[in-house]
Amino acid sequence: MSTTSRAAAPRRMPPEERERSILHGATALAYESGLEALTVRAVASRVGVTPALIAHYRPVMDEFVAEVFGDIVSAEREEVLGGFAPSGDLRENLQALVETLLDRTRDDVALVWVQSWSLGASNEALGQRVREEMDLWQSGLEDVIRASGPGGVDPASAAWLLLAMVDGMSAHSLVKWAPHDRAELARRTLSAVLDHAD
């Protein structure tokens, strides 16, 4: 007697649990392979469900990509900015923050950011979320600068310059074009920003 094998059907879950599993699976996939890996089929394979089920829960893939991007980068922002006391030496605070962001263990988030700038040019939902997250980083870094006390530094200008440096160096590192000692370059750039940002 012959038998035919069938793929196991996805375990039935309450809608809220299924929503979480889809988002978590897509987020893990983006951490590993970037935002470009987020297709209906790839997410379905990762979660272990049919593409039709992904399309049912996330009918607009552009919006889903924006959602995953937002979850990843907002978690990093909250982690990094939340780790700083509202007082202390400005130079030490900013140096620690920049070195944290440039740590090579964060290259997965760097890839998500770099791809978001490219994909956001044609994905308006993603482009909007990118702008919102960049604004939140700008304002958050300005708050760190203000909380560290006076020093003749314009918080808006200093924040913009530091974020531009971090973004550039992070992007360079993805193609292995970066200084051997990124921390030293960060220190020199930070000194230039703090001495001349006003």
PDB file of C-alpha atoms in Angstrom:
ATOM      1  CA  MET A   1       0.000   0.000   0.000  1.00  0.00           C
ATOM      2  CA  SER A   2       1.511   3.304  -1.049  1.00  0.00           C
ATOM      3  CA  THR A   3       1.260   6.455   0.988  1.00  0.00           C
ATOM      4  CA  THR A   4       1.850  10.050   0.061  1.00  0.00           C
ATOM      5  CA  SER A   5       3.637  12.428   2.353  1.00  0.00           C
ATOM      6  CA  ARG A   6       2.278  15.841   3.052  1.00  0.00           C
ATOM      7  CA  ALA A   7       3.918  18.855   4.586  1.00  0.00           C
ATOM      8  CA  ALA A   8       2.819  19.340   8.143  1.00  0.00           C
ATOM      9  CA  ALA A   9       0.115  21.949   8.458  1.00  0.00           C
ATOM     10  CA  PRO A  10       1.033  25.021  10.503  1.00  0.00           C
ATOM     11  CA  ARG A  11       0.011  24.772  14.130  1.00  0.00           C
ATOM     12  CA  ARG A  12      -3.182  26.680  14.768  1.00  0.00           C
ATOM     13  CA  MET A  13      -2.600  29.789  16.835  1.00  0.00           C
ATOM     14  CA  PRO A  14      -4.767  32.593  18.129  1.00  0.00           C
ATOM     15  CA  PRO A  15      -4.510  35.615  15.791  1.00  0.00           C
ATOM     16  CA  GLU A  16      -2.423  37.649  18.268  1.00  0.00           C
ATOM     17  CA  GLU A  17       0.096  34.844  18.659  1.00  0.00           C
ATOM     18  CA  ARG A  18       0.272  34.338  14.900  1.00  0.00           C
ATOM     19  CA  GLU A  19       0.860  38.082  14.436  1.00  0.00           C
ATOM     20  CA  ARG A  20       3.767  37.922  16.883  1.00  0.00           C
ATOM     21  CA  SER A  21       5.274  34.837  15.256  1.00  0.00           C
ATOM     22  CA  ILE A  22       5.177  36.457  11.817  1.00  0.00           C
ATOM     23  CA  LEU A  23       6.750  39.677  13.066  1.00  0.00           C
ATOM     24  CA  HIS A  24       9.421  37.840  15.060  1.00  0.00           C
ATOM     25  CA  GLY A  25      10.261  35.615  12.110  1.00  0.00           C
ATOM     26  CA  ALA A  26      10.534  38.545   9.728  1.00  0.00           C
ATOM     27  CA  THR A  27      12.640  40.498  12.205  1.00  0.00           C
ATOM     28  CA  ALA A  28      15.052  37.585  12.656  1.00  0.00           C
ATOM     29  CA  LEU A  29      15.320  37.245   8.875  1.00  0.00           C
ATOM     30  CA  ALA A  30      16.074  40.963   8.490  1.00  0.00           C
ATOM     31  CA  TYR A  31      18.770  40.796  11.189  1.00  0.00           C
ATOM     32  CA  GLU A  32      20.413  37.934   9.326  1.00  0.00           C
ATOM     33  CA  SER A  33      20.028  39.039   5.711  1.00  0.00           C
ATOM     34  CA  GLY A  34      18.777  42.626   5.649  1.00  0.00           C
ATOM     35  CA  LEU A  35      15.502  44.186   4.561  1.00  0.00           C
ATOM     36  CA  GLU A  36      15.922  43.016   0.971  1.00  0.00           C
ATOM     37  CA  ALA A  37      15.353  39.453   2.168  1.00  0.00           C
ATOM     38  CA  LEU A  38      11.807  40.261   3.302  1.00  0.00           C
ATOM     39  CA  THR A  39       9.556  38.705   0.695  1.00  0.00           C
ATOM     40  CA  VAL A  40       6.258  36.951   1.319  1.00  0.00           C
ATOM     41  CA  ARG A  41       7.792  33.584   0.436  1.00  0.00           C
ATOM     42  CA  ALA A  42      10.933  34.091   2.510  1.00  0.00           C
ATOM     43  CA  VAL A  43       8.987  35.148   5.601  1.00  0.00           C
ATOM     44  CA  ALA A  44       6.549  32.254   5.126  1.00  0.00           C
ATOM     45  CA  SER A  45       9.443  29.800   4.907  1.00  0.00           C
ATOM     46  CA  ARG A  46      11.050  31.288   8.007  1.00  0.00           C
ATOM     47  CA  VAL A  47       7.848  31.118  10.044  1.00  0.00           C
ATOM     48  CA  GLY A  48       6.787  27.731   8.674  1.00  0.00           C
ATOM     49  CA  VAL A  49       3.482  28.791   7.161  1.00  0.00           C
ATOM     50  CA  THR A  50       2.072  29.291   3.677  1.00  0.00           C
ATOM     51  CA  PRO A  51       2.676  32.500   1.726  1.00  0.00           C
ATOM     52  CA  ALA A  52      -1.110  32.965   1.685  1.00  0.00           C
ATOM     53  CA  LEU A  53      -1.146  33.165   5.475  1.00  0.00           C
ATOM     54  CA  ILE A  54       1.562  35.846   5.465  1.00  0.00           C
ATOM     55  CA  ALA A  55      -0.411  37.790   2.849  1.00  0.00           C
ATOM     56  CA  HIS A  56      -3.531  37.480   5.005  1.00  0.00           C
ATOM     57  CA  TYR A  57      -1.841  38.996   8.064  1.00  0.00           C
ATOM     58  CA  ARG A  58       0.356  41.472   6.178  1.00  0.00           C
ATOM     59  CA  PRO A  59      -1.406  42.257   2.890  1.00  0.00           C
ATOM     60  CA  VAL A  60       0.872  45.211   2.005  1.00  0.00           C
ATOM     61  CA  MET A  61       4.493  44.069   2.006  1.00  0.00           C
ATOM     62  CA  ASP A  62       5.925  47.589   1.769  1.00  0.00           C
ATOM     63  CA  GLU A  63       4.198  48.475   5.030  1.00  0.00           C
ATOM     64  CA  PHE A  64       5.404  45.268   6.643  1.00  0.00           C
ATOM     65  CA  VAL A  65       9.008  46.023   5.662  1.00  0.00           C
ATOM     66  CA  ALA A  66       8.615  49.472   7.252  1.00  0.00           C
ATOM     67  CA  GLU A  67       7.215  47.856  10.400  1.00  0.00           C
ATOM     68  CA  VAL A  68      10.131  45.428  10.694  1.00  0.00           C
ATOM     69  CA  PHE A  69      12.639  48.223  10.070  1.00  0.00           C
ATOM     70  CA  GLY A  70      11.021  50.341  12.778  1.00  0.00           C
ATOM     71  CA  ASP A  71      11.099  47.519  15.313  1.00  0.00           C
ATOM     72  CA  ILE A  72      14.788  46.855  14.719  1.00  0.00           C
ATOM     73  CA  VAL A  73      16.109  50.402  14.779  1.00  0.00           C
ATOM     74  CA  SER A  74      13.863  51.668  17.581  1.00  0.00           C
ATOM     75  CA  ALA A  75      15.051  48.803  19.786  1.00  0.00           C
ATOM     76  CA  GLU A  76      18.651  49.822  19.139  1.00  0.00           C
ATOM     77  CA  ARG A  77      17.904  53.488  19.796  1.00  0.00           C
ATOM     78  CA  GLU A  78      16.193  52.735  23.087  1.00  0.00           C
ATOM     79  CA  GLU A  79      19.031  50.446  24.148  1.00  0.00           C
ATOM     80  CA  VAL A  80      21.826  52.868  23.266  1.00  0.00           C
ATOM     81  CA  LEU A  81      20.291  56.150  24.394  1.00  0.00           C
ATOM     82  CA  GLY A  82      18.721  54.532  27.443  1.00  0.00           C
ATOM     83  CA  GLY A  83      22.143  53.545  28.686  1.00  0.00           C
ATOM     84  CA  PHE A  84      23.288  57.077  29.397  1.00  0.00           C
ATOM     85  CA  ALA A  85      22.858  59.031  32.609  1.00  0.00           C
ATOM     86  CA  PRO A  86      21.308  62.509  32.227  1.00  0.00           C
ATOM     87  CA  SER A  87      24.499  64.127  33.469  1.00  0.00           C
ATOM     88  CA  GLY A  88      28.221  63.657  33.305  1.00  0.00           C
ATOM     89  CA  ASP A  89      31.053  64.651  31.032  1.00  0.00           C
ATOM     90  CA  LEU A  90      29.858  65.491  27.525  1.00  0.00           C
ATOM     91  CA  ARG A  91      32.946  64.161  25.766  1.00  0.00           C
ATOM     92  CA  GLU A  92      32.932  60.883  27.693  1.00  0.00           C
ATOM     93  CA  ASN A  93      29.201  60.366  27.136  1.00  0.00           C
ATOM     94  CA  LEU A  94      29.410  60.972  23.403  1.00  0.00           C
ATOM     95  CA  GLN A  95      32.563  58.898  22.997  1.00  0.00           C
ATOM     96  CA  ALA A  96      30.914  55.953  24.717  1.00  0.00           C
ATOM     97  CA  LEU A  97      27.793  56.367  22.593  1.00  0.00           C
ATOM     98  CA  VAL A  98      29.712  56.559  19.305  1.00  0.00           C
ATOM     99  CA  GLU A  99      31.919  53.585  20.177  1.00  0.00           C
ATOM    100  CA  THR A 100      28.814  51.576  21.058  1.00  0.00           C
ATOM    101  CA  LEU A 101      27.206  52.343  17.703  1.00  0.00           C
ATOM    102  CA  LEU A 102      30.387  51.535  15.789  1.00  0.00           C
ATOM    103  CA  ASP A 103      30.904  48.186  17.491  1.00  0.00           C
ATOM    104  CA  ARG A 104      31.238  45.505  14.811  1.00  0.00           C
ATOM    105  CA  THR A 105      28.608  43.375  16.531  1.00  0.00           C
ATOM    106  CA  ARG A 106      26.066  45.931  15.270  1.00  0.00           C
ATOM    107  CA  ASP A 107      26.791  45.381  11.585  1.00  0.00           C
ATOM    108  CA  ASP A 108      23.447  43.601  11.236  1.00  0.00           C
ATOM    109  CA  VAL A 109      21.606  46.794  12.188  1.00  0.00           C
ATOM    110  CA  ALA A 110      23.953  48.816   9.984  1.00  0.00           C
ATOM    111  CA  LEU A 111      22.885  46.677   7.014  1.00  0.00           C
ATOM    112  CA  VAL A 112      19.227  47.293   7.858  1.00  0.00           C
ATOM    113  CA  TRP A 113      19.853  51.047   7.942  1.00  0.00           C
ATOM    114  CA  VAL A 114      21.826  51.107   4.678  1.00  0.00           C
ATOM    115  CA  GLN A 115      19.205  49.089   2.848  1.00  0.00           C
ATOM    116  CA  SER A 116      16.424  51.251   4.287  1.00  0.00           C
ATOM    117  CA  TRP A 117      17.875  54.360   2.651  1.00  0.00           C
ATOM    118  CA  SER A 118      17.987  52.634  -0.719  1.00  0.00           C
ATOM    119  CA  LEU A 119      14.650  50.798  -0.519  1.00  0.00           C
ATOM    120  CA  GLY A 120      12.947  53.821   1.027  1.00  0.00           C
ATOM    121  CA  ALA A 121      13.404  55.712  -2.231  1.00  0.00           C
ATOM    122  CA  SER A 122      10.676  53.581  -3.834  1.00  0.00           C
ATOM    123  CA  ASN A 123       8.842  52.269  -0.763  1.00  0.00           C
ATOM    124  CA  GLU A 124       7.057  55.333   0.622  1.00  0.00           C
ATOM    125  CA  ALA A 125       5.950  53.599   3.817  1.00  0.00           C
ATOM    126  CA  LEU A 126       9.557  52.678   4.538  1.00  0.00           C
ATOM    127  CA  GLY A 127      10.826  56.109   3.515  1.00  0.00           C
ATOM    128  CA  GLN A 128       8.424  57.745   5.968  1.00  0.00           C
ATOM    129  CA  ARG A 129       9.497  55.437   8.779  1.00  0.00           C
ATOM    130  CA  VAL A 130      13.170  56.076   7.997  1.00  0.00           C
ATOM    131  CA  ARG A 131      12.616  59.827   8.274  1.00  0.00           C
ATOM    132  CA  GLU A 132      10.787  59.405  11.576  1.00  0.00           C
ATOM    133  CA  GLU A 133      13.519  57.211  13.040  1.00  0.00           C
ATOM    134  CA  MET A 134      16.272  59.549  11.882  1.00  0.00           C
ATOM    135  CA  ASP A 135      14.436  62.458  13.526  1.00  0.00           C
ATOM    136  CA  LEU A 136      14.159  60.463  16.751  1.00  0.00           C
ATOM    137  CA  TRP A 137      17.879  59.712  16.714  1.00  0.00           C
ATOM    138  CA  GLN A 138      18.632  63.380  16.070  1.00  0.00           C
ATOM    139  CA  SER A 139      16.439  64.600  18.931  1.00  0.00           C
ATOM    140  CA  GLY A 140      17.635  61.843  21.266  1.00  0.00           C
ATOM    141  CA  LEU A 141      21.270  62.697  20.674  1.00  0.00           C
ATOM    142  CA  GLU A 142      20.530  66.380  21.140  1.00  0.00           C
ATOM    143  CA  ASP A 143      19.020  65.505  24.529  1.00  0.00           C
ATOM    144  CA  VAL A 144      22.185  63.631  25.523  1.00  0.00           C
ATOM    145  CA  ILE A 145      24.281  66.667  24.567  1.00  0.00           C
ATOM    146  CA  ARG A 146      22.049  69.101  26.461  1.00  0.00           C
ATOM    147  CA  ALA A 147      21.904  66.888  29.556  1.00  0.00           C
ATOM    148  CA  SER A 148      25.673  66.752  29.722  1.00  0.00           C
ATOM    149  CA  GLY A 149      25.801  70.432  30.532  1.00  0.00           C
ATOM    150  CA  PRO A 150      26.991  73.616  28.855  1.00  0.00           C
ATOM    151  CA  GLY A 151      30.078  73.601  26.746  1.00  0.00           C
ATOM    152  CA  GLY A 152      29.588  75.998  23.883  1.00  0.00           C
ATOM    153  CA  VAL A 153      28.296  73.226  21.643  1.00  0.00           C
ATOM    154  CA  ASP A 154      25.167  73.612  19.533  1.00  0.00           C
ATOM    155  CA  PRO A 155      23.280  70.344  20.202  1.00  0.00           C
ATOM    156  CA  ALA A 156      21.556  70.248  16.801  1.00  0.00           C
ATOM    157  CA  SER A 157      24.748  70.742  14.778  1.00  0.00           C
ATOM    158  CA  ALA A 158      26.798  68.379  16.923  1.00  0.00           C
ATOM    159  CA  ALA A 159      24.132  65.662  16.759  1.00  0.00           C
ATOM    160  CA  TRP A 160      23.855  65.957  12.987  1.00  0.00           C
ATOM    161  CA  LEU A 161      27.616  65.726  12.472  1.00  0.00           C
ATOM    162  CA  LEU A 162      28.010  62.761  14.818  1.00  0.00           C
ATOM    163  CA  LEU A 163      25.159  60.834  13.225  1.00  0.00           C
ATOM    164  CA  ALA A 164      26.580  61.507   9.762  1.00  0.00           C
ATOM    165  CA  MET A 165      29.921  60.127  10.917  1.00  0.00           C
ATOM    166  CA  VAL A 166      28.381  57.018  12.486  1.00  0.00           C
ATOM    167  CA  ASP A 167      26.196  56.351   9.448  1.00  0.00           C
ATOM    168  CA  GLY A 168      29.102  56.764   7.044  1.00  0.00           C
ATOM    169  CA  MET A 169      31.515  54.600   9.002  1.00  0.00           C
ATOM    170  CA  SER A 170      28.875  51.916   9.528  1.00  0.00           C
ATOM    171  CA  ALA A 171      28.113  51.812   5.800  1.00  0.00           C
ATOM    172  CA  HIS A 172      31.825  51.663   4.947  1.00  0.00           C
ATOM    173  CA  SER A 173      32.345  48.748   7.305  1.00  0.00           C
ATOM    174  CA  LEU A 174      29.805  46.642   5.397  1.00  0.00           C
ATOM    175  CA  VAL A 175      32.119  46.571   2.388  1.00  0.00           C
ATOM    176  CA  LYS A 176      35.211  46.267   4.583  1.00  0.00           C
ATOM    177  CA  TRP A 177      36.321  49.821   3.823  1.00  0.00           C
ATOM    178  CA  ALA A 178      36.977  51.332   7.207  1.00  0.00           C
ATOM    179  CA  PRO A 179      39.933  52.368   9.337  1.00  0.00           C
ATOM    180  CA  HIS A 180      41.535  49.610  11.374  1.00  0.00           C
ATOM    181  CA  ASP A 181      40.889  51.541  14.590  1.00  0.00           C
ATOM    182  CA  ARG A 182      37.412  52.986  14.270  1.00  0.00           C
ATOM    183  CA  ALA A 183      37.421  54.064  17.911  1.00  0.00           C
ATOM    184  CA  GLU A 184      40.457  56.286  17.344  1.00  0.00           C
ATOM    185  CA  LEU A 185      38.899  57.907  14.288  1.00  0.00           C
ATOM    186  CA  ALA A 186      35.714  58.424  16.311  1.00  0.00           C
ATOM    187  CA  ARG A 187      37.711  60.156  19.056  1.00  0.00           C
ATOM    188  CA  ARG A 188      39.362  62.509  16.573  1.00  0.00           C
ATOM    189  CA  THR A 189      36.055  63.276  14.848  1.00  0.00           C
ATOM    190  CA  LEU A 190      34.331  63.819  18.170  1.00  0.00           C
ATOM    191  CA  SER A 191      37.028  66.280  19.204  1.00  0.00           C
ATOM    192  CA  ALA A 192      36.561  68.196  15.963  1.00  0.00           C
ATOM    193  CA  VAL A 193      32.786  68.282  16.411  1.00  0.00           C
ATOM    194  CA  LEU A 194      32.934  69.458  20.026  1.00  0.00           C
ATOM    195  CA  ASP A 195      35.581  72.059  19.300  1.00  0.00           C
ATOM    196  CA  HIS A 196      33.901  73.498  16.196  1.00  0.00           C
ATOM    197  CA  ALA A 197      30.178  72.563  16.151  1.00  0.00           C
ATOM    198  CA  ASP A 198      29.085  75.915  17.511  1.00  0.00           C
TER     199      ASP A 198
END
